[in-house]
Amino acid sequence: MNRSPRLRLAGVTAAAAALSLLAAACGSSGSGGKSGSGSSNAASAPGITKTQILIGSHQPLTGVAAPGYSEIAPASNAYFQYVNQHGGVYGRKIVYKYLDDGYDPAKTVSVVHQLVLQSSVYAIFDGLGTPTHLSVVKFLNAQKVPDVFVASGCVCWNLPSTEPDTFGWQLDYVREGKILGAYIKQHFPHTKIGFFYQNDEFGQDGVKGLSAEIPASQVVSKQSYVPTNINIGPQVAALKAAGAQLVVSFSVPAFTALLRLNGLKLNYSPQFVVSSVGSDPITLAGLLQAFAKQGGAKVNGIALTQGIITDAYEPTLGQTTNSWIALFKRIHDTYIPKLPFDGNVLYGESVAYTFVQAMLKAGRNPTRASLVSAIQGGLSQGPALAPYAYSASSHAGMTGALIGVIKTGVVVPQTPVMTTDTTPTGAVSPYTGSQPPAPASGMP
Amino acid sequence: MTLLRHLAVAIIVGALLAVASVTLNSFRDFQMAEVATYVTAVAGLTILIGLSGQISIGHGAFMAIGAYAAALILMHLNWPLVAVLAASAAIAAVAGLVLGVAAARLRGPYLAGITLLLAVALPSLATRFAGTFGGDQGLGVNVTTPAFLGPSFPLTRWQAWVACAAALITLVLLANLARSRVGRSWRAVRDDETAAALAGLNVAWLRILAFAVSAACAGLAGALLGITTTLVSPGSFTVTLSIALLTGAVLGGLGTLPGAVWGSLVIVLVPTYVTDVATSHGLSSSVAANIPVAAYGVVLIVVMLVFPAGIQGAVRRLLGPAAPSAGGPIGSLRRRVPARDNPEEGAS
């Protein structure tokens, strides 16, 4: 009676250990790499073979952030397929392995370890999300894995001294806030202003930028939300009670839609100014209609987005004659015709273009270090409206955007492209250069 | 004697794991560390729920306390690793003691509520006091392989060793505690508080102690999580983590330590394995992305329907009817409902 249970304990523990061995033994082994250069392709780095470049990413393919954002990685992949069919990068084909993290930082840690340690990817490309990517940025830098073009506008990707392998790409939220703030200061000088923002790095950085430009005396209310609580009625009521005639919103698309609908319910329709993150008209119109339907109402999504002021750091989808829009539309129609051609798809294709640019610059037989130094050497602006800030001392991406107004579902530009820096005193000034047209071949 | 036997088993398993870690690749080492981390936390939780009969759906908060304690101690005091781990467990135990005082007055859904509250609220302290806790970016945990292992010893293997050693020590201590007077008293309190009190047991104190022990395990696990991911940030300690721990405990078999191992293996390995299978079969990405979530759900439903006593319950059933159904360290850990139908329980 006393003995057998203990034997069972031993047996069960041993069985557990055996199972973990068995599970672990199913793994594949990683591949090493030799460095080399010259005119023929060599396996010059982990993930780089004579014929292939393997890169990885973590993306929200399921979960709260999936609507909209799950299109980004397939769009990047579509551009890589286009490049592969047109000669590849020095003859190598790009293989893009993106895994689902469900926007859960704990899962991000797990899938990124898998990509780096098991799949031996050359680089992590366009990892999506601020809280998610923050959970792996130290690991990637310790492993010296290039961590390029994070899909988030947090200024925290620009820390070249402590995180030398990490690079941002899109316009960061502080610069974005300053550019929006400068426009508001100029065009709405006597208007009472309310802030509505996501209470994390994203919204707080945006507010930092806004506050650098908008006089504090004009701001009558600052309301924040957390993405897990969709009841924002109290915040909207507070904005209305404070008499805000203009509301600046640093919100994700779902909360921009909720802000608009809650306003309607309270018969409150101030002028909305929404950062580019939460203002893609197609995504927004879809969400507005879906949310209204859940509440038993029917609205015209496109009509509700009419007049929203926003910013754009890439050519807007309405500019159908723009060479970049034409190129990306063509690739979209060929490879991913089932997805809507919206801001997310444009984003995915553009960031993929930038990656191919960097890979071509890194040389025929790149190491991980040569990709980092290629980007630090600066990249030409490509699909971005303003130049990148890349240098040895800056890992920030785009530096400017234009202001536009949403009219019948497209963003119509109102100002020239404005550029600025991330300091509170740095001026917001018009960009004097112009965006070069897309190459006819579609290859950088 | 029991202690010796448990120790012997732990040493054998430890040796097997050490051999495994050397033969496997870095990613498997990382997964081993991940499993060991979960085992440490789930074991503490399964003891709390299965033995003392108190529920917590906020154990992620204690992991956060342990993790931040470890990161801060390493950063400012640079203590040796063993001391850091012990201190993290101790600090989390104190927090558990405090919560235990409140918990001792609460039952069922109210207790679940307050623990959930803790899990939701605590991580936001890190952003409130960003100067100390590093805000959303969190704190880096600087771990290096010790010099005596040589310069080429992989960091992931060292992390796996630390995590597995900590998990085994935790399991041995918990197994002995469960068999001790304290463990028997917990079971008595769980089954009938009034009877336990009449028998002279200090019910409140026993319930608080269970919380402290359980929180210490979670704190240790938090420190291990920081060490294996080299980062402590509020994003790592979401409510999802607390729910995952609870899932692991229930799935493995409440109150059983081997169950904690099974549960941890499932919550760590099933999603990764299914993702590999799903992506390697050329399914469209929108389908492949949803398969792991679906598979996880299916595993949960099947286990709960077929083996209501968890995986460990199933294992015990498969090992044959020859095994006695109650008494002894593991058999008696399983909670039986209603307890009064098993008068022999607790008499081992």
Short mmCIF file of N, CA and C in Angstrom, two decimals, chain A residues 41-167:
data_model
loop_
_atom_site.label_atom_id
_atom_site.label_comp_id
_atom_site.label_asym_id
_atom_site.label_seq_id
_atom_site.Cartn_x
_atom_site.Cartn_y
_atom_site.Cartn_z
N ASN A 41 27.57 32.88 -55.76
CA ASN A 41 26.81 32.84 -54.52
C ASN A 41 27.36 31.79 -53.56
N ALA A 42 27.43 32.15 -52.32
CA ALA A 42 27.87 31.21 -51.29
C ALA A 42 26.90 31.29 -50.12
N ALA A 43 26.93 30.28 -49.28
CA ALA A 43 26.11 30.31 -48.06
C ALA A 43 26.83 31.20 -47.06
N SER A 44 26.58 32.50 -47.17
CA SER A 44 27.42 33.45 -46.45
C SER A 44 26.97 33.74 -45.03
N ALA A 45 25.79 33.32 -44.66
CA ALA A 45 25.28 33.62 -43.32
C ALA A 45 24.17 32.62 -43.00
N PRO A 46 23.79 32.50 -41.71
CA PRO A 46 22.64 31.64 -41.40
C PRO A 46 21.44 32.08 -42.22
N GLY A 47 20.72 31.14 -42.80
CA GLY A 47 19.52 31.48 -43.57
C GLY A 47 19.80 31.83 -45.01
N ILE A 48 21.08 32.01 -45.35
CA ILE A 48 21.42 32.34 -46.74
C ILE A 48 22.12 31.16 -47.38
N THR A 49 21.52 30.61 -48.42
CA THR A 49 22.18 29.54 -49.17
C THR A 49 22.50 30.10 -50.56
N LYS A 50 23.00 29.23 -51.44
CA LYS A 50 23.33 29.69 -52.79
C LYS A 50 22.08 30.16 -53.53
N THR A 51 20.95 29.61 -53.17
CA THR A 51 19.74 29.87 -53.97
C THR A 51 18.62 30.54 -53.19
N GLN A 52 18.83 30.80 -51.91
CA GLN A 52 17.68 31.19 -51.09
C GLN A 52 18.05 32.13 -49.95
N ILE A 53 17.13 33.03 -49.63
CA ILE A 53 17.27 33.88 -48.44
C ILE A 53 16.05 33.58 -47.56
N LEU A 54 16.29 33.05 -46.38
CA LEU A 54 15.17 32.72 -45.49
C LEU A 54 15.03 33.79 -44.42
N ILE A 55 13.88 34.44 -44.39
CA ILE A 55 13.62 35.43 -43.35
C ILE A 55 12.33 35.06 -42.61
N GLY A 56 12.20 35.56 -41.40
CA GLY A 56 11.03 35.19 -40.60
C GLY A 56 10.35 36.41 -40.01
N SER A 57 9.15 36.19 -39.49
CA SER A 57 8.42 37.28 -38.85
C SER A 57 7.36 36.75 -37.90
N HIS A 58 6.98 37.60 -36.94
CA HIS A 58 5.82 37.29 -36.09
C HIS A 58 4.70 38.25 -36.46
N GLN A 59 3.51 37.71 -36.70
CA GLN A 59 2.40 38.52 -37.19
C GLN A 59 1.11 38.11 -36.49
N PRO A 60 0.18 39.04 -36.28
CA PRO A 60 -1.11 38.68 -35.68
C PRO A 60 -2.05 38.12 -36.75
N LEU A 61 -1.96 36.85 -37.04
CA LEU A 61 -2.83 36.24 -38.05
C LEU A 61 -4.18 35.87 -37.44
N THR A 62 -4.20 35.72 -36.11
CA THR A 62 -5.46 35.49 -35.40
C THR A 62 -5.53 36.49 -34.25
N GLY A 63 -6.69 36.59 -33.61
CA GLY A 63 -6.81 37.42 -32.42
C GLY A 63 -7.27 38.84 -32.71
N VAL A 64 -7.18 39.69 -31.66
CA VAL A 64 -7.77 41.03 -31.74
C VAL A 64 -7.17 41.92 -32.82
N ALA A 65 -5.87 41.75 -33.09
CA ALA A 65 -5.22 42.66 -34.04
C ALA A 65 -5.27 42.11 -35.47
N ALA A 66 -5.85 40.92 -35.64
CA ALA A 66 -5.81 40.28 -36.95
C ALA A 66 -6.61 41.02 -38.04
N PRO A 67 -7.83 41.54 -37.74
CA PRO A 67 -8.56 42.20 -38.81
C PRO A 67 -7.72 43.35 -39.38
N GLY A 68 -7.46 43.31 -40.66
CA GLY A 68 -6.62 44.34 -41.27
C GLY A 68 -5.16 43.96 -41.25
N TYR A 69 -4.57 43.85 -40.05
CA TYR A 69 -3.14 43.60 -39.95
C TYR A 69 -2.72 42.24 -40.50
N SER A 70 -3.64 41.27 -40.52
CA SER A 70 -3.26 39.95 -41.04
C SER A 70 -3.01 40.00 -42.55
N GLU A 71 -3.36 41.11 -43.21
CA GLU A 71 -3.09 41.22 -44.65
C GLU A 71 -1.65 41.62 -44.93
N ILE A 72 -0.96 42.16 -43.91
CA ILE A 72 0.35 42.78 -44.18
C ILE A 72 1.37 41.74 -44.64
N ALA A 73 1.48 40.62 -43.90
CA ALA A 73 2.50 39.64 -44.27
C ALA A 73 2.22 39.00 -45.64
N PRO A 74 0.97 38.59 -45.96
CA PRO A 74 0.72 38.09 -47.31
C PRO A 74 1.06 39.13 -48.39
N ALA A 75 0.85 40.41 -48.09
CA ALA A 75 1.17 41.44 -49.07
C ALA A 75 2.68 41.54 -49.27
N SER A 76 3.45 41.48 -48.16
CA SER A 76 4.91 41.46 -48.29
C SER A 76 5.33 40.26 -49.12
N ASN A 77 4.72 39.12 -48.82
CA ASN A 77 5.07 37.89 -49.52
C ASN A 77 4.77 38.00 -51.01
N ALA A 78 3.68 38.71 -51.34
CA ALA A 78 3.34 38.90 -52.75
C ALA A 78 4.47 39.66 -53.44
N TYR A 79 4.98 40.70 -52.78
CA TYR A 79 6.08 41.44 -53.41
C TYR A 79 7.32 40.56 -53.54
N PHE A 80 7.62 39.75 -52.52
CA PHE A 80 8.78 38.85 -52.62
C PHE A 80 8.61 37.87 -53.78
N GLN A 81 7.39 37.37 -53.96
CA GLN A 81 7.15 36.44 -55.08
C GLN A 81 7.42 37.14 -56.41
N TYR A 82 6.99 38.40 -56.48
CA TYR A 82 7.24 39.20 -57.69
C TYR A 82 8.75 39.30 -57.94
N VAL A 83 9.50 39.61 -56.86
CA VAL A 83 10.96 39.73 -56.99
C VAL A 83 11.56 38.38 -57.41
N ASN A 84 11.09 37.31 -56.78
CA ASN A 84 11.61 35.98 -57.10
C ASN A 84 11.40 35.63 -58.57
N GLN A 85 10.25 36.05 -59.10
CA GLN A 85 9.97 35.75 -60.52
C GLN A 85 10.74 36.66 -61.47
N HIS A 86 11.31 37.71 -60.93
CA HIS A 86 12.06 38.63 -61.78
C HIS A 86 13.54 38.63 -61.43
N GLY A 87 14.06 37.45 -61.18
CA GLY A 87 15.50 37.31 -61.00
C GLY A 87 15.96 37.21 -59.56
N GLY A 88 15.06 37.50 -58.61
CA GLY A 88 15.44 37.38 -57.20
C GLY A 88 16.48 38.41 -56.80
N VAL A 89 17.08 38.19 -55.62
CA VAL A 89 18.13 39.07 -55.12
C VAL A 89 19.46 38.38 -55.38
N TYR A 90 20.22 38.87 -56.34
CA TYR A 90 21.44 38.19 -56.79
C TYR A 90 21.15 36.72 -57.10
N GLY A 91 20.03 36.48 -57.73
CA GLY A 91 19.67 35.11 -58.11
C GLY A 91 19.05 34.28 -57.01
N ARG A 92 19.06 34.80 -55.77
CA ARG A 92 18.47 34.04 -54.67
C ARG A 92 16.99 34.37 -54.54
N LYS A 93 16.23 33.36 -54.19
CA LYS A 93 14.80 33.57 -53.94
C LYS A 93 14.58 33.87 -52.46
N ILE A 94 13.69 34.80 -52.18
CA ILE A 94 13.36 35.12 -50.79
C ILE A 94 12.25 34.19 -50.31
N VAL A 95 12.50 33.51 -49.19
CA VAL A 95 11.47 32.67 -48.58
C VAL A 95 11.05 33.35 -47.28
N TYR A 96 9.78 33.69 -47.19
CA TYR A 96 9.29 34.48 -46.06
C TYR A 96 8.42 33.60 -45.17
N LYS A 97 8.95 33.29 -43.98
CA LYS A 97 8.22 32.43 -43.07
C LYS A 97 7.66 33.27 -41.92
N TYR A 98 6.35 33.54 -41.97
CA TYR A 98 5.76 34.36 -40.90
C TYR A 98 4.82 33.51 -40.06
N LEU A 99 5.02 33.59 -38.75
CA LEU A 99 4.24 32.76 -37.84
C LEU A 99 3.27 33.62 -37.03
N ASP A 100 2.20 33.01 -36.63
CA ASP A 100 1.15 33.72 -35.89
C ASP A 100 1.54 33.84 -34.42
N ASP A 101 1.47 35.06 -33.89
CA ASP A 101 1.64 35.21 -32.44
C ASP A 101 0.36 35.69 -31.76
N GLY A 102 -0.70 35.87 -32.55
CA GLY A 102 -1.98 36.28 -31.95
C GLY A 102 -1.90 37.59 -31.18
N TYR A 103 -0.86 38.42 -31.45
CA TYR A 103 -0.63 39.68 -30.75
C TYR A 103 -0.43 39.45 -29.25
N ASP A 104 0.09 38.27 -28.87
CA ASP A 104 0.32 37.92 -27.47
C ASP A 104 1.84 37.84 -27.27
N PRO A 105 2.41 38.77 -26.45
CA PRO A 105 3.87 38.83 -26.32
C PRO A 105 4.51 37.51 -25.89
N ALA A 106 3.80 36.72 -25.08
CA ALA A 106 4.37 35.44 -24.65
C ALA A 106 4.56 34.51 -25.85
N LYS A 107 3.59 34.53 -26.75
CA LYS A 107 3.69 33.71 -27.96
C LYS A 107 4.76 34.24 -28.90
N THR A 108 4.90 35.58 -28.92
CA THR A 108 5.94 36.16 -29.76
C THR A 108 7.31 35.60 -29.38
N VAL A 109 7.57 35.55 -28.07
CA VAL A 109 8.85 35.02 -27.59
C VAL A 109 9.06 33.62 -28.15
N SER A 110 8.03 32.82 -28.06
CA SER A 110 8.15 31.43 -28.48
C SER A 110 8.38 31.30 -29.99
N VAL A 111 7.59 32.00 -30.81
CA VAL A 111 7.74 31.82 -32.26
C VAL A 111 9.05 32.43 -32.77
N VAL A 112 9.50 33.52 -32.14
CA VAL A 112 10.74 34.12 -32.61
C VAL A 112 11.94 33.23 -32.24
N HIS A 113 11.89 32.61 -31.06
CA HIS A 113 12.95 31.64 -30.74
C HIS A 113 12.95 30.51 -31.75
N GLN A 114 11.76 30.06 -32.12
CA GLN A 114 11.65 28.98 -33.10
C GLN A 114 12.28 29.41 -34.43
N LEU A 115 11.95 30.61 -34.88
CA LEU A 115 12.47 31.08 -36.17
C LEU A 115 13.98 31.22 -36.14
N VAL A 116 14.51 31.76 -35.04
CA VAL A 116 15.94 32.03 -34.99
C VAL A 116 16.74 30.77 -34.69
N LEU A 117 16.29 30.01 -33.69
CA LEU A 117 17.11 28.87 -33.24
C LEU A 117 16.86 27.61 -34.05
N GLN A 118 15.62 27.41 -34.51
CA GLN A 118 15.32 26.18 -35.21
C GLN A 118 15.36 26.36 -36.73
N SER A 119 14.67 27.39 -37.22
CA SER A 119 14.66 27.59 -38.67
C SER A 119 15.91 28.33 -39.15
N SER A 120 16.68 28.91 -38.22
CA SER A 120 17.88 29.67 -38.57
C SER A 120 17.61 30.72 -39.65
N VAL A 121 16.65 31.58 -39.41
CA VAL A 121 16.37 32.64 -40.38
C VAL A 121 17.53 33.63 -40.38
N TYR A 122 17.72 34.26 -41.55
CA TYR A 122 18.79 35.26 -41.70
C TYR A 122 18.45 36.51 -40.90
N ALA A 123 17.18 36.91 -40.95
CA ALA A 123 16.76 38.13 -40.28
C ALA A 123 15.31 38.01 -39.87
N ILE A 124 14.92 38.81 -38.89
CA ILE A 124 13.50 38.96 -38.57
C ILE A 124 13.05 40.25 -39.26
N PHE A 125 11.99 40.13 -40.06
CA PHE A 125 11.56 41.22 -40.91
C PHE A 125 10.14 41.64 -40.56
N ASP A 126 9.94 42.94 -40.26
CA ASP A 126 8.60 43.49 -40.10
C ASP A 126 7.79 42.85 -38.97
N GLY A 127 8.46 42.44 -37.89
CA GLY A 127 7.74 41.91 -36.74
C GLY A 127 6.70 42.93 -36.29
N LEU A 128 5.46 42.49 -36.10
CA LEU A 128 4.37 43.47 -35.94
C LEU A 128 3.98 43.71 -34.49
N GLY A 129 3.91 44.96 -34.11
CA GLY A 129 3.33 45.33 -32.82
C GLY A 129 4.36 45.81 -31.81
N THR A 130 3.98 46.82 -31.01
CA THR A 130 4.91 47.35 -30.02
C THR A 130 5.09 46.39 -28.84
N PRO A 131 4.01 46.01 -28.11
CA PRO A 131 4.23 45.13 -26.95
C PRO A 131 4.80 43.77 -27.36
N THR A 132 4.37 43.27 -28.51
CA THR A 132 4.85 41.96 -28.97
C THR A 132 6.33 42.02 -29.30
N HIS A 133 6.70 43.00 -30.10
CA HIS A 133 8.09 43.02 -30.55
C HIS A 133 9.05 43.39 -29.42
N LEU A 134 8.56 44.20 -28.46
CA LEU A 134 9.41 44.54 -27.31
C LEU A 134 9.86 43.29 -26.57
N SER A 135 9.05 42.24 -26.62
CA SER A 135 9.40 41.04 -25.85
C SER A 135 10.52 40.24 -26.49
N VAL A 136 10.91 40.56 -27.72
CA VAL A 136 11.99 39.79 -28.36
C VAL A 136 13.18 40.65 -28.78
N VAL A 137 13.08 41.96 -28.62
CA VAL A 137 14.10 42.82 -29.19
C VAL A 137 15.47 42.57 -28.53
N LYS A 138 15.47 42.28 -27.23
CA LYS A 138 16.75 42.05 -26.56
C LYS A 138 17.36 40.71 -26.99
N PHE A 139 16.50 39.71 -27.14
CA PHE A 139 16.97 38.40 -27.60
C PHE A 139 17.60 38.51 -28.99
N LEU A 140 16.92 39.19 -29.89
CA LEU A 140 17.42 39.31 -31.27
C LEU A 140 18.76 40.03 -31.30
N ASN A 141 18.90 41.05 -30.47
CA ASN A 141 20.17 41.77 -30.46
C ASN A 141 21.28 40.97 -29.81
N ALA A 142 20.93 40.16 -28.79
CA ALA A 142 21.94 39.30 -28.18
C ALA A 142 22.42 38.26 -29.19
N GLN A 143 21.51 37.79 -30.04
CA GLN A 143 21.86 36.79 -31.05
C GLN A 143 22.44 37.43 -32.31
N LYS A 144 22.48 38.75 -32.35
CA LYS A 144 22.97 39.50 -33.51
C LYS A 144 22.19 39.16 -34.78
N VAL A 145 20.89 38.98 -34.64
CA VAL A 145 20.02 38.73 -35.79
C VAL A 145 19.48 40.09 -36.26
N PRO A 146 19.69 40.45 -37.53
CA PRO A 146 19.12 41.71 -37.99
C PRO A 146 17.61 41.74 -37.75
N ASP A 147 17.15 42.83 -37.16
CA ASP A 147 15.75 42.95 -36.75
C ASP A 147 15.23 44.16 -37.49
N VAL A 148 14.87 43.93 -38.75
CA VAL A 148 14.68 45.07 -39.63
C VAL A 148 13.22 45.45 -39.85
N PHE A 149 12.99 46.75 -39.85
CA PHE A 149 11.74 47.36 -40.27
C PHE A 149 10.55 46.86 -39.45
N VAL A 150 10.67 47.03 -38.12
CA VAL A 150 9.61 46.64 -37.19
C VAL A 150 8.31 47.36 -37.58
N ALA A 151 7.22 46.62 -37.61
CA ALA A 151 5.94 47.20 -38.01
C ALA A 151 5.27 47.87 -36.81
N SER A 152 5.81 49.00 -36.41
CA SER A 152 5.30 49.77 -35.28
C SER A 152 6.04 51.10 -35.33
N GLY A 153 5.37 52.17 -34.93
CA GLY A 153 6.01 53.47 -34.98
C GLY A 153 6.58 53.91 -33.64
N CYS A 154 6.86 52.95 -32.76
CA CYS A 154 7.45 53.29 -31.46
C CYS A 154 8.84 53.88 -31.69
N VAL A 155 9.18 54.94 -30.94
CA VAL A 155 10.52 55.49 -31.08
C VAL A 155 11.56 54.56 -30.47
N CYS A 156 11.07 53.51 -29.77
CA CYS A 156 12.00 52.62 -29.08
C CYS A 156 12.79 51.70 -30.01
N TRP A 157 12.50 51.73 -31.32
CA TRP A 157 13.33 50.91 -32.24
C TRP A 157 14.59 51.67 -32.65
N ASN A 158 14.62 52.93 -32.27
CA ASN A 158 15.76 53.76 -32.64
C ASN A 158 16.70 53.90 -31.45
N LEU A 159 17.37 52.82 -31.07
CA LEU A 159 18.32 52.84 -29.96
C LEU A 159 19.61 52.18 -30.44
N PRO A 160 20.31 52.79 -31.40
CA PRO A 160 21.44 52.11 -32.03
C PRO A 160 22.55 51.73 -31.05
N SER A 161 22.67 52.45 -29.92
CA SER A 161 23.77 52.11 -29.01
C SER A 161 23.47 50.85 -28.21
N THR A 162 22.21 50.65 -27.81
CA THR A 162 21.91 49.45 -27.02
C THR A 162 21.31 48.34 -27.87
N GLU A 163 20.62 48.70 -28.95
CA GLU A 163 20.02 47.68 -29.81
C GLU A 163 20.46 47.91 -31.25
N PRO A 164 21.74 47.55 -31.52
CA PRO A 164 22.34 47.91 -32.81
C PRO A 164 21.76 47.17 -34.01
N ASP A 165 21.03 46.09 -33.81
CA ASP A 165 20.52 45.32 -34.95
C ASP A 165 19.05 45.61 -35.27
N THR A 166 18.43 46.51 -34.50
CA THR A 166 17.01 46.80 -34.69
C THR A 166 16.81 48.10 -35.48
N PHE A 167 15.89 48.08 -36.44
CA PHE A 167 15.59 49.26 -37.25
C PHE A 167 14.08 49.47 -37.33
#
